[in-house]
Structure formats: C-alpha cells, structure tokens
Amino acid sequence: MKINEDFFKQDAITVARELLGKVIVRTWDDGTESQYLVTETEAYYGEEDLACHASKGRTPRTEIMYAVGGHVYVYLIYGMYWMLNFVTGSKDHPEAVLIRGINHIKGSGKVGRELKIDKSFYGENLNLSARLRIEAGIAVTDFEVAPRVGIDYAGEIWKNKPWRFIAKFLQ
DNA sequence: TGCACGATCTCG
DNA sequence: GAGATCGTGCAT
C-alpha cells in the first residue's frame, strides 16, 4: 500500500524516524521489482544545520532540497558512491533524510549500489516515479537514536544532534 | 581554470 | 591504514 503523499511534508527528523520499517520498492528496467525494508536513516535539517549540504545555500546540487517533500536527492560522494536521500518538509525549507541501511545492507554507499542509484534519480518525484516508491511496511517502535556519521566538520552543536535512527529488529 | 576535499567501502 | 575516483564549491 502506498503511503500518504503528505508523509514527506513532515519535518526531516519525524520522517527519518517514521521511515524505519517502511518499504522502498525498486522497479527495474525489465519490470521486475525488489523490496527493501528501511532499517537506518539520518536527518539533515535546514541551512542552519552545518552538516546539511544546504548550509552553503542554494546551489545547483542542493536546489532540490528546497522543493516540497517527496522528491529524491542524490549526490556522489568520494567519487564513487551515490547517496540516496528523500527531500522532506515544506517548499523553500531545505531538509532531507539519508537512507543509511536497508534489509541486511548497512552503509549508505552500499544502499546506493544495491538500488542502482545514479545521477538520473536526482529530482525524481516519489509520487510519480516508475522506478522508486515507498510503501507502508511494518511498525517499528523499537529503535536506537545516535549522532550522525562522518560530519566532524559540522561543529559540536550539529555533530552531536541525535538525528540518526536505527531500527532494532533484524540487527 | 585549477584545486582540495568529501554524509564511503574494500582490500591489504 | 591507504587507495579508488570525481563532482562540487571556493579560491585564483
């Protein structure tokens, strides 16, 4: 079952938590589908969040984060890994949720590789996409909260925000 | 027009 | 512990 299309209009922290246990459905070029349960996420919230790419303002790369929730934000990191994010919140307020883990797969770089994410997914609308959609999955009430990973440059305040969510099942 | 660096992973 | 590998943002 498809989720409410207003789901991604909530703030990034809420969406990151609620995304645990949801299902990412990937439709491949040959028409077959694969389903992945979301197990780990991170929230990036607003220009004031120094760990958020939008903290440097609107650029061609971050532009999509300023769109209303429900769009896909992807970017290349370390020249080899495509990171999958979902834009959240309202128009003109940059927020996104990074998918760090699905099923048994841990590590956001591996998530992008498993789902065959690339530049062409940038800006995709989840409510219209033929390749990617989110469906209601199982309720996750047992999860861990932790600081985000790999953002030492963001300074004490932002670096320590407990905006990483890890589902406790299947660990 | 050039350069340093990253929301990472894999292999020694 | 280092290398792979390249788009982005900022300095020239």
mmCIF file of C-alpha atoms (C1' of nucleotides) in Angstrom, chain B residues 10-12, chain C residues 1-3:
data_model
loop_
_atom_site.group_PDB
_atom_site.id
_atom_site.type_symbol
_atom_site.label_atom_id
_atom_site.label_comp_id
_atom_site.label_asym_id
_atom_site.label_seq_id
_atom_site.Cartn_x
_atom_site.Cartn_y
_atom_site.Cartn_z
ATOM 1 C "C1'" DT B 10 37.193 -2.565 0.252
ATOM 2 C "C1'" DC B 11 41.363 -4.542 0.271
ATOM 3 C "C1'" DG B 12 45.967 -5.419 2.168
ATOM 4 C "C1'" DG C 1 45.863 2.231 7.120
ATOM 5 C "C1'" DA C 2 45.657 3.695 2.372
ATOM 6 C "C1'" DG C 3 43.708 3.927 -2.192
#
